[in-house]
Every structure is written in C-alpha cells, then in structure tokens.
C-alpha cells in the first residue's frame, strides 16, 4: 500500500515547505497525523481511488471533534463559542450542497 505524503512537518502549518501553499490533502493528513494517528495509518491501507474521499471525511470528523476541545464555555454569559464554530461548519456544508449536487 502507498502512504499519503505531506508537504509540512508541524502542527498548524498554514504553508508547506519553501513558502509553498499547503495543499488541502496535506492539511487533512497533518490534522489526522497530529490528532488521530490511528486513522492516519489506516488511510494508507485504503485503495488510492477511495483514499482522498476517506481522508476528507475523516479529517472533517476530526475537525468537528476538536471544536469542543478548542473552545471554552463562558460561565458569565452561558454562551458557548463552540456553537459558533459548529454553526460555521453547518453553513459551510449547506452552502457547498446548495444546488443539490457535490462540487467537482
């Protein structure tokens, strides 16, 4: 099985090496490598044709799981910043599928 490659080596890298933009695939793989090692290893066992879809779905799942970990609830106002982050993701996904078909 082929392994996924990544252009960066650290957490939270916005860019790959030598100032090159960080690809979406590399960002997703780094997210899994840093926060869900088991699934990052599992992806190398997926056939290439299905690998990018599996990577995107698993990275999205990991990103949503991290929302609660990255945010805190304000005791005074009872307002949760995680609800804003979840709302942003809901709107982003809804906008992507507005016309009833997946973007290519």
Short mmCIF file of N, CA and C in Angstrom, two decimals:
data_model
loop_
_atom_site.label_atom_id
_atom_site.label_comp_id
_atom_site.label_asym_id
_atom_site.label_seq_id
_atom_site.Cartn_x
_atom_site.Cartn_y
_atom_site.Cartn_z
N UNK A 1 0.82 -1.20 0.00
CA UNK A 1 0.00 0.00 0.00
C UNK A 1 0.86 1.26 0.00
N UNK A 2 0.42 2.25 -0.74
CA UNK A 2 1.12 3.52 -0.75
C UNK A 2 0.73 4.33 0.47
N UNK A 3 1.63 5.14 0.93
CA UNK A 3 1.29 6.01 2.04
C UNK A 3 0.99 7.40 1.50
N UNK A 4 0.22 8.17 2.27
CA UNK A 4 -0.06 9.54 1.89
C UNK A 4 1.16 10.37 2.17
N UNK A 5 1.41 11.33 1.34
CA UNK A 5 2.54 12.21 1.59
C UNK A 5 2.03 13.54 2.10
N UNK A 6 2.91 14.26 2.76
CA UNK A 6 2.55 15.56 3.30
C UNK A 6 3.68 16.53 3.03
N UNK A 7 3.32 17.79 2.83
CA UNK A 7 4.35 18.77 2.50
C UNK A 7 4.87 19.53 3.70
N UNK A 8 4.30 19.31 4.85
CA UNK A 8 4.77 20.04 6.03
C UNK A 8 5.04 19.08 7.15
N UNK A 9 5.71 19.60 8.16
CA UNK A 9 6.07 18.71 9.24
C UNK A 9 5.54 19.09 10.58
N UNK A 10 4.77 20.17 10.70
CA UNK A 10 4.39 20.58 12.03
C UNK A 10 2.92 20.84 12.18
N UNK A 11 2.52 21.01 13.44
CA UNK A 11 1.14 21.32 13.76
C UNK A 11 0.81 22.74 13.32
N UNK A 12 -0.40 22.89 12.81
CA UNK A 12 -0.90 24.20 12.49
C UNK A 12 -0.20 24.91 11.35
N UNK A 13 0.55 24.19 10.55
CA UNK A 13 1.24 24.81 9.44
C UNK A 13 0.25 25.28 8.40
N UNK A 14 0.30 26.56 8.05
CA UNK A 14 -0.57 27.09 7.01
C UNK A 14 0.07 26.91 5.64
N UNK A 15 1.38 26.73 5.60
CA UNK A 15 2.07 26.59 4.34
C UNK A 15 2.97 25.37 4.38
N UNK A 16 3.23 24.85 3.20
CA UNK A 16 4.16 23.75 3.08
C UNK A 16 5.58 24.28 3.10
N UNK A 17 6.53 23.44 2.73
CA UNK A 17 7.92 23.84 2.72
C UNK A 17 8.21 24.92 1.68
N UNK A 18 9.23 25.69 1.90
CA UNK A 18 9.73 26.72 0.99
C UNK A 18 8.67 27.74 0.60
N UNK A 19 7.73 28.05 1.51
CA UNK A 19 6.73 29.07 1.26
C UNK A 19 5.62 28.66 0.30
N UNK A 20 5.57 27.39 -0.08
CA UNK A 20 4.51 26.92 -0.97
C UNK A 20 3.21 26.77 -0.19
N UNK A 21 2.07 27.06 -0.83
CA UNK A 21 0.80 26.88 -0.13
C UNK A 21 0.62 25.43 0.30
N UNK A 22 0.04 25.26 1.43
CA UNK A 22 -0.24 23.94 1.99
C UNK A 22 -1.45 23.37 1.26
N UNK A 23 -1.32 22.21 0.64
CA UNK A 23 -2.44 21.63 -0.10
C UNK A 23 -3.52 21.15 0.87
N UNK A 24 -4.74 21.06 0.37
CA UNK A 24 -5.85 20.58 1.19
C UNK A 24 -5.58 19.15 1.66
N UNK A 25 -5.03 18.32 0.77
CA UNK A 25 -4.72 16.94 1.14
C UNK A 25 -3.68 16.89 2.27
N UNK A 26 -2.64 17.70 2.15
CA UNK A 26 -1.60 17.71 3.19
C UNK A 26 -2.15 18.24 4.51
N UNK A 27 -3.00 19.27 4.44
CA UNK A 27 -3.61 19.81 5.67
C UNK A 27 -4.43 18.73 6.37
N UNK A 28 -5.27 18.02 5.60
CA UNK A 28 -6.11 16.98 6.18
C UNK A 28 -5.27 15.86 6.78
N UNK A 29 -4.26 15.44 6.04
CA UNK A 29 -3.40 14.36 6.54
C UNK A 29 -2.66 14.79 7.81
N UNK A 30 -2.15 16.03 7.82
CA UNK A 30 -1.45 16.52 9.02
C UNK A 30 -2.40 16.60 10.21
N UNK A 31 -3.64 17.00 9.97
CA UNK A 31 -4.64 17.06 11.03
C UNK A 31 -4.83 15.68 11.65
N UNK A 32 -4.97 14.67 10.80
CA UNK A 32 -5.12 13.31 11.31
C UNK A 32 -3.85 12.82 11.99
N UNK A 33 -2.72 13.11 11.38
CA UNK A 33 -1.45 12.66 11.96
C UNK A 33 -1.26 13.23 13.36
N UNK A 34 -1.67 14.49 13.55
CA UNK A 34 -1.50 15.15 14.84
C UNK A 34 -2.57 14.80 15.87
N UNK A 35 -3.79 14.49 15.41
CA UNK A 35 -4.90 14.31 16.35
C UNK A 35 -5.59 12.96 16.28
N UNK A 36 -5.32 12.17 15.27
CA UNK A 36 -5.99 10.87 15.12
C UNK A 36 -5.04 9.92 14.39
N UNK A 37 -3.95 9.60 15.06
CA UNK A 37 -2.87 8.81 14.45
C UNK A 37 -3.36 7.48 13.89
N UNK A 38 -4.27 6.83 14.60
CA UNK A 38 -4.77 5.53 14.15
C UNK A 38 -5.40 5.63 12.76
N UNK A 39 -6.21 6.64 12.53
CA UNK A 39 -6.84 6.79 11.21
C UNK A 39 -5.85 7.25 10.15
N UNK A 40 -4.85 8.01 10.53
CA UNK A 40 -3.86 8.41 9.53
C UNK A 40 -3.10 7.19 9.02
N UNK A 41 -2.84 6.24 9.89
CA UNK A 41 -2.18 4.99 9.48
C UNK A 41 -3.14 4.11 8.68
N UNK A 42 -4.39 4.07 9.08
CA UNK A 42 -5.41 3.28 8.40
C UNK A 42 -5.58 3.73 6.94
N UNK A 43 -5.46 5.03 6.68
CA UNK A 43 -5.66 5.55 5.33
C UNK A 43 -4.68 4.97 4.30
N UNK A 44 -3.50 4.63 4.73
CA UNK A 44 -2.53 4.08 3.79
C UNK A 44 -2.96 2.70 3.28
N UNK A 45 -3.91 2.08 3.95
CA UNK A 45 -4.41 0.76 3.55
C UNK A 45 -5.59 0.85 2.59
N UNK A 46 -6.12 2.05 2.39
CA UNK A 46 -7.27 2.27 1.50
C UNK A 46 -6.76 2.36 0.06
N UNK A 47 -7.47 1.78 -0.89
CA UNK A 47 -7.05 1.92 -2.29
C UNK A 47 -7.00 3.40 -2.70
N UNK A 48 -6.06 3.74 -3.55
CA UNK A 48 -5.82 5.14 -3.95
C UNK A 48 -7.09 5.83 -4.42
N UNK A 49 -7.91 5.12 -5.19
CA UNK A 49 -9.12 5.70 -5.76
C UNK A 49 -10.07 6.24 -4.69
N UNK A 50 -10.16 5.57 -3.56
CA UNK A 50 -11.06 5.97 -2.49
C UNK A 50 -10.36 6.76 -1.38
N UNK A 51 -9.05 6.85 -1.43
CA UNK A 51 -8.28 7.41 -0.32
C UNK A 51 -8.59 8.88 -0.04
N UNK A 52 -8.67 9.71 -1.08
CA UNK A 52 -8.91 11.13 -0.84
C UNK A 52 -10.28 11.38 -0.22
N UNK A 53 -11.28 10.64 -0.66
CA UNK A 53 -12.62 10.79 -0.07
C UNK A 53 -12.60 10.37 1.40
N UNK A 54 -11.96 9.25 1.69
CA UNK A 54 -11.86 8.78 3.08
C UNK A 54 -11.07 9.78 3.93
N UNK A 55 -10.02 10.34 3.37
CA UNK A 55 -9.22 11.34 4.07
C UNK A 55 -10.07 12.56 4.41
N UNK A 56 -10.81 13.05 3.43
CA UNK A 56 -11.63 14.25 3.65
C UNK A 56 -12.70 14.00 4.72
N UNK A 57 -13.36 12.87 4.65
CA UNK A 57 -14.41 12.56 5.63
C UNK A 57 -13.82 12.42 7.02
N UNK A 58 -12.71 11.70 7.14
CA UNK A 58 -12.12 11.50 8.46
C UNK A 58 -11.56 12.81 9.03
N UNK A 59 -10.96 13.64 8.17
CA UNK A 59 -10.45 14.93 8.63
C UNK A 59 -11.59 15.84 9.09
N UNK A 60 -12.70 15.81 8.37
CA UNK A 60 -13.87 16.60 8.77
C UNK A 60 -14.37 16.12 10.13
N UNK A 61 -14.45 14.82 10.32
CA UNK A 61 -14.86 14.27 11.60
C UNK A 61 -13.91 14.71 12.72
N UNK A 62 -12.62 14.66 12.46
CA UNK A 62 -11.63 15.07 13.45
C UNK A 62 -11.76 16.56 13.76
N UNK A 63 -11.95 17.37 12.72
CA UNK A 63 -12.11 18.82 12.91
C UNK A 63 -13.32 19.12 13.80
N UNK A 64 -14.43 18.44 13.56
CA UNK A 64 -15.62 18.67 14.40
C UNK A 64 -15.38 18.20 15.83
N UNK A 65 -14.67 17.11 15.98
CA UNK A 65 -14.35 16.61 17.33
C UNK A 65 -13.49 17.62 18.09
N UNK A 66 -12.60 18.28 17.38
CA UNK A 66 -11.71 19.25 18.01
C UNK A 66 -12.40 20.56 18.39
N UNK A 67 -13.57 20.83 17.80
CA UNK A 67 -14.27 22.08 18.11
C UNK A 67 -14.47 22.23 19.61
N UNK A 68 -15.01 21.21 20.23
CA UNK A 68 -15.25 21.28 21.67
C UNK A 68 -13.95 21.39 22.46
N UNK A 69 -12.90 20.77 21.97
CA UNK A 69 -11.61 20.83 22.66
C UNK A 69 -10.96 22.20 22.55
N UNK A 70 -11.22 22.91 21.45
CA UNK A 70 -10.59 24.21 21.21
C UNK A 70 -11.34 25.37 21.82
N UNK A 71 -12.56 25.15 22.23
CA UNK A 71 -13.38 26.25 22.71
C UNK A 71 -13.72 26.06 24.18
N UNK A 72 -14.09 27.14 24.80
CA UNK A 72 -14.49 27.06 26.20
C UNK A 72 -15.82 27.78 26.39
N UNK A 73 -16.54 27.39 27.39
CA UNK A 73 -17.85 27.99 27.66
C UNK A 73 -17.68 29.11 28.68
N UNK A 74 -18.23 30.24 28.36
CA UNK A 74 -18.18 31.37 29.28
C UNK A 74 -19.22 31.18 30.37
N UNK A 75 -18.78 31.15 31.60
CA UNK A 75 -19.68 30.93 32.74
C UNK A 75 -20.64 32.11 32.90
N UNK A 76 -20.14 33.32 32.69
CA UNK A 76 -20.95 34.52 32.94
C UNK A 76 -22.13 34.63 31.98
N UNK A 77 -21.91 34.44 30.71
CA UNK A 77 -22.97 34.67 29.73
C UNK A 77 -23.71 33.39 29.36
N UNK A 78 -23.14 32.24 29.68
CA UNK A 78 -23.74 30.99 29.28
C UNK A 78 -23.62 30.76 27.78
N UNK A 79 -22.79 31.54 27.13
CA UNK A 79 -22.61 31.47 25.68
C UNK A 79 -21.46 30.54 25.36
N UNK A 80 -21.65 29.68 24.41
CA UNK A 80 -20.62 28.73 24.02
C UNK A 80 -20.04 29.12 22.66
N UNK A 81 -18.74 29.37 22.63
CA UNK A 81 -18.12 29.70 21.35
C UNK A 81 -18.09 28.48 20.43
N UNK A 82 -18.21 27.30 21.01
CA UNK A 82 -18.26 26.11 20.16
C UNK A 82 -19.53 26.11 19.30
N UNK A 83 -20.61 26.68 19.80
CA UNK A 83 -21.84 26.73 18.99
C UNK A 83 -21.62 27.59 17.75
N UNK A 84 -20.82 28.64 17.85
CA UNK A 84 -20.49 29.45 16.67
C UNK A 84 -19.68 28.65 15.66
N UNK A 85 -18.72 27.90 16.16
CA UNK A 85 -17.90 27.09 15.26
C UNK A 85 -18.73 26.00 14.58
N UNK A 86 -19.62 25.35 15.33
CA UNK A 86 -20.48 24.35 14.72
C UNK A 86 -21.42 24.99 13.69
N UNK A 87 -21.92 26.18 14.00
CA UNK A 87 -22.80 26.89 13.06
C UNK A 87 -22.03 27.22 11.78
N UNK A 88 -20.77 27.65 11.92
CA UNK A 88 -19.96 27.96 10.75
C UNK A 88 -19.83 26.72 9.87
N UNK A 89 -19.52 25.57 10.47
CA UNK A 89 -19.38 24.33 9.70
C UNK A 89 -20.71 23.95 9.04
N UNK A 90 -21.81 24.09 9.78
CA UNK A 90 -23.12 23.75 9.22
C UNK A 90 -23.40 24.62 8.00
N UNK A 91 -23.16 25.92 8.12
CA UNK A 91 -23.39 26.83 6.99
C UNK A 91 -22.46 26.52 5.82
N UNK A 92 -21.20 26.20 6.10
CA UNK A 92 -20.24 25.89 5.04
C UNK A 92 -20.66 24.64 4.26
N UNK A 93 -21.08 23.62 4.97
CA UNK A 93 -21.52 22.39 4.30
C UNK A 93 -22.82 22.63 3.54
N UNK A 94 -23.75 23.36 4.15
CA UNK A 94 -25.02 23.66 3.48
C UNK A 94 -24.80 24.45 2.20
N UNK A 95 -23.90 25.43 2.24
CA UNK A 95 -23.60 26.25 1.08
C UNK A 95 -22.98 25.40 -0.03
N UNK A 96 -22.14 24.48 0.34
CA UNK A 96 -21.48 23.62 -0.65
C UNK A 96 -22.49 22.78 -1.41
N UNK A 97 -23.54 22.36 -0.75
CA UNK A 97 -24.53 21.46 -1.35
C UNK A 97 -25.81 22.19 -1.76
N UNK A 98 -25.77 23.50 -1.86
CA UNK A 98 -26.97 24.30 -2.16
C UNK A 98 -27.74 23.84 -3.38
N UNK A 99 -27.05 23.55 -4.45
CA UNK A 99 -27.73 23.17 -5.70
C UNK A 99 -28.07 21.69 -5.79
N UNK A 100 -27.89 20.96 -4.71
CA UNK A 100 -28.26 19.56 -4.69
C UNK A 100 -27.25 18.60 -5.29
N UNK A 101 -26.07 19.09 -5.58
CA UNK A 101 -25.02 18.21 -6.10
C UNK A 101 -23.68 18.61 -5.49
N UNK A 102 -22.78 17.63 -5.45
CA UNK A 102 -21.45 17.88 -4.89
C UNK A 102 -20.58 18.62 -5.88
N UNK A 103 -19.76 19.57 -5.40
CA UNK A 103 -18.83 20.23 -6.30
C UNK A 103 -17.78 19.25 -6.79
N UNK A 104 -17.28 19.46 -7.99
CA UNK A 104 -16.26 18.58 -8.55
C UNK A 104 -14.88 19.10 -8.27
#
